[in-house]
Tab-separated table of C-alpha atoms in Angstrom:
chain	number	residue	atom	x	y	z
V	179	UNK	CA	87.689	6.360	-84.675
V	180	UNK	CA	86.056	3.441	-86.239
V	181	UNK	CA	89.412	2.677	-87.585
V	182	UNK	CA	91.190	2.843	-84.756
V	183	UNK	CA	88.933	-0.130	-82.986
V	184	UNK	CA	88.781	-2.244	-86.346
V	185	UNK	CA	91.358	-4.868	-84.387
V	186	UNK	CA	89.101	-5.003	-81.559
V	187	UNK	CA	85.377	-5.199	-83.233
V	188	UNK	CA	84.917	-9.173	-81.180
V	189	UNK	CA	84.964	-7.085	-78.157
V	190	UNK	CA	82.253	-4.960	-78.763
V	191	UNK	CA	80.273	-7.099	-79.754
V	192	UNK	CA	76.523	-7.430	-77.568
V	193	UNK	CA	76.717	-10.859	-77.179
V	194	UNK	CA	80.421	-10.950	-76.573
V	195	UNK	CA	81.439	-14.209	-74.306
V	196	UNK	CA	84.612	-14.655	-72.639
V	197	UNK	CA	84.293	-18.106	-72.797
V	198	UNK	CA	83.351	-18.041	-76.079
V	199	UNK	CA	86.216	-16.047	-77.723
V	200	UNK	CA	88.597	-18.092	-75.472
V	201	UNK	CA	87.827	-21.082	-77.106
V	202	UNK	CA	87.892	-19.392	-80.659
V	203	UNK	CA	91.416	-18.201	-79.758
V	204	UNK	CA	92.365	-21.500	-78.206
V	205	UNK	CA	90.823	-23.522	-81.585
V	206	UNK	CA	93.048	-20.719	-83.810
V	207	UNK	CA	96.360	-20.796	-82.630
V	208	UNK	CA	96.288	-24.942	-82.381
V	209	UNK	CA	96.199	-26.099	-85.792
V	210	UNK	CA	98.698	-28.610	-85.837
V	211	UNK	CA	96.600	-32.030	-85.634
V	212	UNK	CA	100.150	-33.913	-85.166
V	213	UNK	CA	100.333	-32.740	-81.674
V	214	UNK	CA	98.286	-33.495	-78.653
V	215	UNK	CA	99.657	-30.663	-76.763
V	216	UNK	CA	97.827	-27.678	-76.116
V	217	UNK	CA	99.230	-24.790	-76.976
V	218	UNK	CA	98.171	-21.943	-74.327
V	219	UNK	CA	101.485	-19.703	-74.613
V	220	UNK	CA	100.639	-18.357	-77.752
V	221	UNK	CA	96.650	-17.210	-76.724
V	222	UNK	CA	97.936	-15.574	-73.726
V	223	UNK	CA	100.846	-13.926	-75.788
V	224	UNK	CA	98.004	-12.469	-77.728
V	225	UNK	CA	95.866	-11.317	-75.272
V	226	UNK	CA	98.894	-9.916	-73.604
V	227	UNK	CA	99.765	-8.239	-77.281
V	228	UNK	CA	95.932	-6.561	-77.183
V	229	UNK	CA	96.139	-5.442	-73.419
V	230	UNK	CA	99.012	-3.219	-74.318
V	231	UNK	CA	98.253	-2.384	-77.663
V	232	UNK	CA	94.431	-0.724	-76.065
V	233	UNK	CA	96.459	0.888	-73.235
V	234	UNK	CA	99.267	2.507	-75.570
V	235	UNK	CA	96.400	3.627	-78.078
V	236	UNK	CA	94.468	5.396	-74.489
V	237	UNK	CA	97.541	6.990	-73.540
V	238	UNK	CA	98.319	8.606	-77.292
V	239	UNK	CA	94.223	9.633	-77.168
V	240	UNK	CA	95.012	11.755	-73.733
V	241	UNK	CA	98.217	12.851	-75.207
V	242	UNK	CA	96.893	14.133	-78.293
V	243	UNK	CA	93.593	15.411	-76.579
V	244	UNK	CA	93.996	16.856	-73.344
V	245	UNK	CA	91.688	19.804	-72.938
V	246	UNK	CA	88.851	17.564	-74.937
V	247	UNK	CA	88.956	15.028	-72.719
V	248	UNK	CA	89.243	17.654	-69.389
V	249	UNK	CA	86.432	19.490	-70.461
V	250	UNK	CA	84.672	15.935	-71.221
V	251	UNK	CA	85.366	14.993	-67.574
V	252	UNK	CA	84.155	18.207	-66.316
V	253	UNK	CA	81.088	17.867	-68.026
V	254	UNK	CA	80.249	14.892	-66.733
V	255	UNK	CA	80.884	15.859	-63.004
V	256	UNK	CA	78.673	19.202	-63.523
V	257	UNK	CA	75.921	17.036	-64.789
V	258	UNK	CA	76.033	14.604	-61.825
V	259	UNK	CA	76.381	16.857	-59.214
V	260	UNK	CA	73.334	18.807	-60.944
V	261	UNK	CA	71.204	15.558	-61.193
V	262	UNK	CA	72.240	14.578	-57.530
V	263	UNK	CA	71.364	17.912	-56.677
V	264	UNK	CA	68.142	18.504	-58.086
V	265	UNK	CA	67.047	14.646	-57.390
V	266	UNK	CA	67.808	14.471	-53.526
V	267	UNK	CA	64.769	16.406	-52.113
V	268	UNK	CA	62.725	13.751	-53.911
V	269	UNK	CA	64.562	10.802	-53.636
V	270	UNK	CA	65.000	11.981	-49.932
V	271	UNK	CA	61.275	12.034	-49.464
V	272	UNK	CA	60.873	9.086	-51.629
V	273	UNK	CA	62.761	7.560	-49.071
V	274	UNK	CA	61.293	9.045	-46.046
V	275	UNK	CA	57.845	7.748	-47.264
V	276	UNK	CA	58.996	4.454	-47.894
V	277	UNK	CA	60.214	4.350	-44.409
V	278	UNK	CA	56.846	5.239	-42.836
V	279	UNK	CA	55.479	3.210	-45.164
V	280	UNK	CA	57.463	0.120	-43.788
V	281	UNK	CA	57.083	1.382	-40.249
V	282	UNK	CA	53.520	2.039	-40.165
V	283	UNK	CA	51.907	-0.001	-42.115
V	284	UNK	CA	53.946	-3.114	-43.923
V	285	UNK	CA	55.310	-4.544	-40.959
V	286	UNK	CA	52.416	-3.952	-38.432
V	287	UNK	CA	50.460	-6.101	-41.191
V	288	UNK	CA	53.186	-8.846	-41.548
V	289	UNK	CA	52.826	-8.906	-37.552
V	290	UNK	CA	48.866	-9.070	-38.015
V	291	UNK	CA	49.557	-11.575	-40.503
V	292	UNK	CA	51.337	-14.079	-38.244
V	293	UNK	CA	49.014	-13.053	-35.258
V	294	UNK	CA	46.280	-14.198	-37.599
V	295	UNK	CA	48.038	-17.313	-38.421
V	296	UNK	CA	48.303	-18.346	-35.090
V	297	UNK	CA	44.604	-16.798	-33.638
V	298	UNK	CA	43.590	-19.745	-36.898
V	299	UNK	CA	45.385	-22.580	-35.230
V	300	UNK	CA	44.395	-21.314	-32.008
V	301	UNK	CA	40.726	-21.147	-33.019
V	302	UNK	CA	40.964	-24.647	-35.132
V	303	UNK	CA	42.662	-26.078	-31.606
V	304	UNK	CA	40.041	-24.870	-29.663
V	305	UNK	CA	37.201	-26.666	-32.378
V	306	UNK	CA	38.930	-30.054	-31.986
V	307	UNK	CA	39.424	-29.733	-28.327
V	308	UNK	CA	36.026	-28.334	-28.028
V	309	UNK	CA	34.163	-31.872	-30.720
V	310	UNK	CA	36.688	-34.333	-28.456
V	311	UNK	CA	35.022	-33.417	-25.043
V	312	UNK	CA	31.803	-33.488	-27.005
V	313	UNK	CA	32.655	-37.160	-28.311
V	314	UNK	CA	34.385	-38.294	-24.568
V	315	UNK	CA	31.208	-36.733	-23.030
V	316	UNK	CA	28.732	-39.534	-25.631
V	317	UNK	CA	31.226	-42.000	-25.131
V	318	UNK	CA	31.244	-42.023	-20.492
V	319	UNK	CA	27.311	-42.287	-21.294
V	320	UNK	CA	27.386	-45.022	-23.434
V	321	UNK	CA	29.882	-46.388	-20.966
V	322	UNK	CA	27.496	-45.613	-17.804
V	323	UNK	CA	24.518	-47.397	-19.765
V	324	UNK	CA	26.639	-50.424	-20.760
V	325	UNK	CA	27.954	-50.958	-16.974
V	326	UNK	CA	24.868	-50.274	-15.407
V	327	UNK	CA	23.216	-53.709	-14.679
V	328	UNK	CA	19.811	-53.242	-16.302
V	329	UNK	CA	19.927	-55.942	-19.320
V	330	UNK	CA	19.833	-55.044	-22.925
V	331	UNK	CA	16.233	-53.723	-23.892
V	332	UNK	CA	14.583	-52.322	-26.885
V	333	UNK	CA	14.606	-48.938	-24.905
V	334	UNK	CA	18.236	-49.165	-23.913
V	335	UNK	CA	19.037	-50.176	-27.176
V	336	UNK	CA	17.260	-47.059	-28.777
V	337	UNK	CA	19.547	-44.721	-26.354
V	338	UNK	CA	22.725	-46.545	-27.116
V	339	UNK	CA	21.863	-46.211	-31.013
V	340	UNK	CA	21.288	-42.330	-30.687
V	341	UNK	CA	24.204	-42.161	-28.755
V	342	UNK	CA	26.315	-43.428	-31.382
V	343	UNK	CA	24.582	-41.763	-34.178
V	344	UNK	CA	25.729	-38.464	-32.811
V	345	UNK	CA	29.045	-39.709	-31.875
V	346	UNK	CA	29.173	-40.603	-35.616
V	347	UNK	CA	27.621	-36.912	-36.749
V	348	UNK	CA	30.410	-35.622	-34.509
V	349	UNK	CA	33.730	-37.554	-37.158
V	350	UNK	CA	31.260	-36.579	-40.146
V	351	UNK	CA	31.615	-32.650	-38.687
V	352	UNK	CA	35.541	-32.806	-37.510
V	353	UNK	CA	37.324	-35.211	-40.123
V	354	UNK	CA	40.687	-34.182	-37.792
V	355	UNK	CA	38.536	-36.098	-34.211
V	356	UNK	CA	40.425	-39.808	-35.325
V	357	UNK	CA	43.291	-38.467	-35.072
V	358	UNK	CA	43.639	-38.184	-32.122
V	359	UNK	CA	45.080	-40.707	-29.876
V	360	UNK	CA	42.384	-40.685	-26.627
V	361	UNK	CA	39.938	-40.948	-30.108
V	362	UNK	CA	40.941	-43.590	-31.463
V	363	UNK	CA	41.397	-45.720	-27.932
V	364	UNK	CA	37.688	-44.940	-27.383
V	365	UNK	CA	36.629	-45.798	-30.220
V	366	UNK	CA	38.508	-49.465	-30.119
V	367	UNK	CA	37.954	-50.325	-26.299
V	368	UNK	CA	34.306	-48.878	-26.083
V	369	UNK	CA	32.790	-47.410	-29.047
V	370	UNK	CA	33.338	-50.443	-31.748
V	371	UNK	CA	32.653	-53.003	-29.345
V	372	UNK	CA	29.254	-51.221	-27.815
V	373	UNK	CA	28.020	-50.562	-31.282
V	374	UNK	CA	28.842	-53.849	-32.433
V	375	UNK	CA	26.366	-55.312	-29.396
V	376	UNK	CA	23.639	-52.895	-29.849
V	377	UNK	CA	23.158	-53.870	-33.776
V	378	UNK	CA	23.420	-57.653	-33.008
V	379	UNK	CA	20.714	-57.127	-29.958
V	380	UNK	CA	18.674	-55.018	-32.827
V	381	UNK	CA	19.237	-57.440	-35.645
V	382	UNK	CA	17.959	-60.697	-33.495
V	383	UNK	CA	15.381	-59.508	-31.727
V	384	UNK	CA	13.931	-57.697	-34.683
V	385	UNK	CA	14.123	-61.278	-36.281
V	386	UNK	CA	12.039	-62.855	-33.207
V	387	UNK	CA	9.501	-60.431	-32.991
V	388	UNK	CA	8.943	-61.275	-36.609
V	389	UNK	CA	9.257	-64.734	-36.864
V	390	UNK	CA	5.509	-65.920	-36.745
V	391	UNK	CA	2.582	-63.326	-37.038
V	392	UNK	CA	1.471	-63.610	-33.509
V	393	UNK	CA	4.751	-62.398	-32.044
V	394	UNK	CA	4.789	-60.245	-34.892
V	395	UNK	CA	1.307	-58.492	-33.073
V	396	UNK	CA	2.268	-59.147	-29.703
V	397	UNK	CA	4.983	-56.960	-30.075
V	398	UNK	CA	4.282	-54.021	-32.500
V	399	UNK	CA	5.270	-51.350	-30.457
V	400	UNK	CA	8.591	-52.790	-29.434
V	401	UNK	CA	8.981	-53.906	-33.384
V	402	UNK	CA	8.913	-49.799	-33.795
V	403	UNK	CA	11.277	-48.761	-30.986
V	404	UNK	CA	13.887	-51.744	-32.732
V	405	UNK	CA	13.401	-50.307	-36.126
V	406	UNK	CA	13.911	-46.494	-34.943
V	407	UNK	CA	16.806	-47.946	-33.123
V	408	UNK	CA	18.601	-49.361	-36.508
V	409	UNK	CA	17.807	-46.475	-38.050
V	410	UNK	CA	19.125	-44.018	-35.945
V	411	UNK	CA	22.119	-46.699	-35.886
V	412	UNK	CA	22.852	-45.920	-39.494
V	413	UNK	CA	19.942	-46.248	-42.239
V	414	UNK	CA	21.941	-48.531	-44.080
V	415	UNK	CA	21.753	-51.406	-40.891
V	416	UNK	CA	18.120	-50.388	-40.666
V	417	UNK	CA	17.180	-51.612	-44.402
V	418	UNK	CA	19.875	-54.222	-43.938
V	419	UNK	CA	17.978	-55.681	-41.058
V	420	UNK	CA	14.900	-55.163	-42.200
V	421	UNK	CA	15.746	-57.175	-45.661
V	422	UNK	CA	17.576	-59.761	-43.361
V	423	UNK	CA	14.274	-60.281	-41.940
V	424	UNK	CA	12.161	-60.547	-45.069
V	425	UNK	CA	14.573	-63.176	-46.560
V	426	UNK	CA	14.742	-65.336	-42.979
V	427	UNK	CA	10.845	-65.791	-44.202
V	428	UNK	CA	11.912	-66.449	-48.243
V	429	UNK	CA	14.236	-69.351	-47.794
V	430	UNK	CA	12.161	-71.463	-45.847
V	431	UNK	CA	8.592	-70.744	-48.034
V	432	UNK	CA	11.316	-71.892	-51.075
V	433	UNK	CA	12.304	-74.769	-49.376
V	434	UNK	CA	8.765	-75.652	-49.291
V	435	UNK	CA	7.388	-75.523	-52.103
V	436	UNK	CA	10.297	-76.851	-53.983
V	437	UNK	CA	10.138	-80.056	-52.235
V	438	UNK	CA	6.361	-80.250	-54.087
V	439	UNK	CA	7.723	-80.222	-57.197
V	440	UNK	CA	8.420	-84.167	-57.207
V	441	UNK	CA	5.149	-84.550	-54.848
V	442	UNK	CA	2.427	-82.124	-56.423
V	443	UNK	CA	-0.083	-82.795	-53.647
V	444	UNK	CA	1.926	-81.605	-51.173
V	445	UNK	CA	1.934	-77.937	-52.368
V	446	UNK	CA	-1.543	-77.161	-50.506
V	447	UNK	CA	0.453	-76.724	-47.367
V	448	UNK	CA	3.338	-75.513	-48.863
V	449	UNK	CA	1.120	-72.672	-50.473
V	450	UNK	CA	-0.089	-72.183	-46.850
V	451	UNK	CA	3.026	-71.601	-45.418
V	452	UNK	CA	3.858	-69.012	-48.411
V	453	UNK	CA	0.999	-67.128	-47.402
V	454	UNK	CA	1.520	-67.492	-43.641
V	455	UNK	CA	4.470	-65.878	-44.012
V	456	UNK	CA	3.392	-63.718	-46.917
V	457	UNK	CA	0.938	-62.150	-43.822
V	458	UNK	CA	4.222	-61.606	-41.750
V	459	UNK	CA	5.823	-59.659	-43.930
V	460	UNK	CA	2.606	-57.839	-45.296
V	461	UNK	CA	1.927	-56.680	-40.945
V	462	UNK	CA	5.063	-55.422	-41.196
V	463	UNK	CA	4.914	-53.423	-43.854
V	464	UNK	CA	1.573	-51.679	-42.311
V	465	UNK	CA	3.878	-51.377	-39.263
V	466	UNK	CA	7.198	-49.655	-41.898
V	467	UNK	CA	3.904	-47.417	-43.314
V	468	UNK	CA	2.401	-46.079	-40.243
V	469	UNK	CA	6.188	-45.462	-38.089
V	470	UNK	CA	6.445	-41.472	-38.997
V	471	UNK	CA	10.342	-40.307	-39.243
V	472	UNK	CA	10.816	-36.540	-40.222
V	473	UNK	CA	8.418	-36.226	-43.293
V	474	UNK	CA	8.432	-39.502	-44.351
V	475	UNK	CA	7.539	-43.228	-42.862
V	476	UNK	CA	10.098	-46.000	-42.421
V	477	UNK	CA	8.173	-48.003	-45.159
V	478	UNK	CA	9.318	-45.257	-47.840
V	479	UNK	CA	13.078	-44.915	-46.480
V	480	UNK	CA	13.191	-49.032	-46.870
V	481	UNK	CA	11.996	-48.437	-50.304
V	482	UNK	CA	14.113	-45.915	-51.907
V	483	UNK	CA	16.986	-47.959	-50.583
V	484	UNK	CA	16.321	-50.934	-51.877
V	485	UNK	CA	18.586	-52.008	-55.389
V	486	UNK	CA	18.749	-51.912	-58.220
V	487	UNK	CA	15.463	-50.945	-57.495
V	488	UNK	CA	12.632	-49.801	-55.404
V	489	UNK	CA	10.740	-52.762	-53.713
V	490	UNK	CA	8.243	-52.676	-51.190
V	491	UNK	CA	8.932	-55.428	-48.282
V	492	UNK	CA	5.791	-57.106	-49.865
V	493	UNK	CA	7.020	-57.088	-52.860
V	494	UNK	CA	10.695	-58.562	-52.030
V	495	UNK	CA	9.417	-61.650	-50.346
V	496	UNK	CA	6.971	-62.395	-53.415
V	497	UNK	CA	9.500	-61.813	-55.908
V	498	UNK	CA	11.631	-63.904	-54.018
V	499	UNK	CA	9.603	-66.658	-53.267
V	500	UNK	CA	8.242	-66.693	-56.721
V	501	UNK	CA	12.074	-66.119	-58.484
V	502	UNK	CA	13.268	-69.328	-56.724
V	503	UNK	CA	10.608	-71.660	-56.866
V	504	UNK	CA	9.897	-70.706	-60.835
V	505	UNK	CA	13.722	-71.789	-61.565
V	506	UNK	CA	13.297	-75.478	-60.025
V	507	UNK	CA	9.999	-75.700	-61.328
V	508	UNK	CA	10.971	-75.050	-64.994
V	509	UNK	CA	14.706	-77.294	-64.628
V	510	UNK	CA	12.376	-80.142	-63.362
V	511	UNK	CA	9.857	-79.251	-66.035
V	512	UNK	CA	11.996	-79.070	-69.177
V	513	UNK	CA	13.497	-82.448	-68.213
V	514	UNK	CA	10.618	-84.327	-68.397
V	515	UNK	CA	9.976	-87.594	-67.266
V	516	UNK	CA	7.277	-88.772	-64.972
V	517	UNK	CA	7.472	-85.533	-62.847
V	518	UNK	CA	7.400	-83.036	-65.851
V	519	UNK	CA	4.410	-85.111	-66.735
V	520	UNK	CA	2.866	-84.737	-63.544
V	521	UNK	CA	3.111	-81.108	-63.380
V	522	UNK	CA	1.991	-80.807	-66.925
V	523	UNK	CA	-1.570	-82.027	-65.622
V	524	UNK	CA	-1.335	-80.589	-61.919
V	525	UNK	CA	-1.197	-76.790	-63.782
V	526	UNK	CA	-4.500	-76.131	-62.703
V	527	UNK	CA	-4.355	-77.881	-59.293
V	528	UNK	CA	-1.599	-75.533	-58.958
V	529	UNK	CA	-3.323	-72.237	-60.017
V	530	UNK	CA	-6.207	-72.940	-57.718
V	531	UNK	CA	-4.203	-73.468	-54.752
V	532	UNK	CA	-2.512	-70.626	-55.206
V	533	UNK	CA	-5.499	-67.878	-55.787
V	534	UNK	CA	-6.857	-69.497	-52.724
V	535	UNK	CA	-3.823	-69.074	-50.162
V	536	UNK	CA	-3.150	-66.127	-51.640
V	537	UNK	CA	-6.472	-64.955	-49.894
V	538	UNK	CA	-4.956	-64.951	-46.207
V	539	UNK	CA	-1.297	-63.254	-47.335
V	540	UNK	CA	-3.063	-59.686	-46.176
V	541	UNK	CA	-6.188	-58.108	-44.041
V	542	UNK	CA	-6.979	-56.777	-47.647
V	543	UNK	CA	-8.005	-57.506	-50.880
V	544	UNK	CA	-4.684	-55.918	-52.421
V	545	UNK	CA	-2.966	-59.604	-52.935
V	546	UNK	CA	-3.914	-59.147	-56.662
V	547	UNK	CA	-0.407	-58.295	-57.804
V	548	UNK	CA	1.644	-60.855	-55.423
V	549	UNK	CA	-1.062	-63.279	-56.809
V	550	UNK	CA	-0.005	-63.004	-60.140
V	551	UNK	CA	3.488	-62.406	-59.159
V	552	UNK	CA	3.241	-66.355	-57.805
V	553	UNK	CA	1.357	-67.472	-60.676
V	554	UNK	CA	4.117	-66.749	-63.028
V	555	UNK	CA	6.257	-68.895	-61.502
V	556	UNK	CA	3.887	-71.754	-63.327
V	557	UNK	CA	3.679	-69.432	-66.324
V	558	UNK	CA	5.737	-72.104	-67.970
V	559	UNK	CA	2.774	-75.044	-67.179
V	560	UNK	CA	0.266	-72.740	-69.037
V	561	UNK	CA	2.745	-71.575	-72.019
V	562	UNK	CA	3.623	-75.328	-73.008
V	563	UNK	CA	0.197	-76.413	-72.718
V	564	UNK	CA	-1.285	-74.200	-75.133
């Protein structure tokens, strides 16, 4: 038998190709490189050749085997009608099962499936829908309190401020509220512009209040309401004001003194207005200390959010002060001349006056370290001397 297939062994091959022996039979009966004709008579001659050479070599195997090949073929039936048989109760119930299967439990969950799809966007709907009245609810009462015709106040301006703190807790809580198109028209036409008021209101009248120490007293417990008001704003304006005021006080107290650095006798009142202001900044810091918020006071939340680090409002406005002044002093210093001469000898002058301002900069006797803070500035006097 293996004989009789020896002419056809490419078609038994497992990874016979069509294509592949095609091409092979193409590539062997064109092997004249003078021509550029293809010669496809020839393969299909061949193929033709094999087609009735299999078919002739079938018919002589039934010829010469007839009863093999019946009792082959009845064989084969007897065995699939036995399989069939003795497989169709099972593959019957198989199928049966499958059904119920489908019917009773795969496509009631596919329909739960999409139900629960929907019941999700239903529910997430209902969420949004449910934070938007929330927000247009805060937004008609900041409305209401902006057109009623009371002015501006320190009271008013602590409503408005929790007002929009919770409008802003509300986009924190629903990231999907801005998009919305009624959102996002509040929040241009009333929210943005209301807030926008309320911290400018804050910001200056914090800054009056604080301007000279007997406003500064006069007004302590509206100083209090304006600083719960910026920080219920956001704490960021809160510190932001509150370091807007300290510095208001810096630059002038620099302007000061540096204008005694070509007039040395001038710096007794320049040292006084240092500490004036020094005594500003030093009542509000008792005011930051003893203003509770949660478990902590407004003096510690100013802290921890000063950078790069942690700096008492006390100890900004020395710093400050002191940091400026000490760079003019030393560029007038190091270039000599009649003035660096004059502050050469004034270094004492200028240590006394300061330890004695630095007296009425606080209620207390805990100046000691903005003392010393100040009298580095003139550390350079006492280095070159020596």
């Amino acid at each position: 038998m293996a004989d009789d297939l020896e002419d056809f062994e490419a078609f038994l091959e497992e990874d016979f190709g069509a294509s592949q022996f095609g091409n092979d039979l193409l590539r062997a009966t064109n092997v004249d490189s003078a021509t550029s004709e293809v010669d496809i008579d020839t393969s299909i001659k061949k193929i033709n050749y094999d087609i009735g050479e299999i078919e002739s070599r079938i018919e002589k195997l039934i010829n010469d085997n007839p009863m093999q090949i019946l009792d082959q073929v009845s064989k084969t039936r007897s065995l699939r009608s036995t399989a069939s048989d003795g497989l169709r109760p099972s593959l019957d119930y198989l199928d049966m099962s499958y059904q119920r299967l489908q019917e009773e439990v795969l496509e009631p969950y596919a329909k739960a499936q999409k139900l629960q799809n929907v019941l999700s966007k239903v529910h997430q709907t209902s969420i949004l829908l449910r934070d938007a009245l929330i927000y247009i609810h805060l937004v008609n009462n900041i409305k209401v309190l902006n057109d009623s015709k009371t002015p501006l106040s320190s009271q008013k301006a602590l409503e408005l401020a929790s007002l929009h703190s919770q409008l802003k807790l509300g986009i924190d809580q629903s990231a999907n509220l801005k998009s919305l198109g009624l959102i996002k028209k509040l929040d241009m036409e009333i929210v943005s512009p209301s807030r926008k008021e309320v911290l400018n209101y804050l910001t200056s009248s914090l800054s009056a209040d604080c301007a000279d120490c007997d406003r500064l007293k006069e007004n302590k417990e509206n100083i209090v309401t304006l600083i719960q008001a910026l920080y219920n704003l956001s704490p960021s304006d809160f510190s932001s004001a509150l370091q807007n005021v300290i510095l208001s006080h810096v630059a002038p107290t620099v302007q000061a003194l540096i204008k005694t650095i070509n007039f040395v006798k001038s710096f007794p009142p320049a040292m006084q207005i240092a500490a004036r202001r020094g005594y500003v900044v030093q009542q509000l810091q008792l005011i930051l200390r003893d203003a509770k918020i949660e478990n902590s006071t407004f003096l510690n939340e100013f802290t921890s959010r000063m950078k790069p680090k942690p700096l008492t409002p006390r100890e900004l406005y020395w710093k400050g002060v002191a940091g400026d002044f000490k760079k003019d002093l030393e560029v007038s210093y190091k270039r000599g001349g009649p003035v660096g001469k004059v502050l050469e000898k004034s270094q004492g002058f200028l240590e006394q006056t300061i330890r004695k301002n630095m007296i009425h900069s606080s209620d207390s006797d805990d100046y000691s370290n903005d003392m010393q803070t100040m009298l580095n500035s003139i550390s350079i006097l006492t280095t070159e001397m020596h």
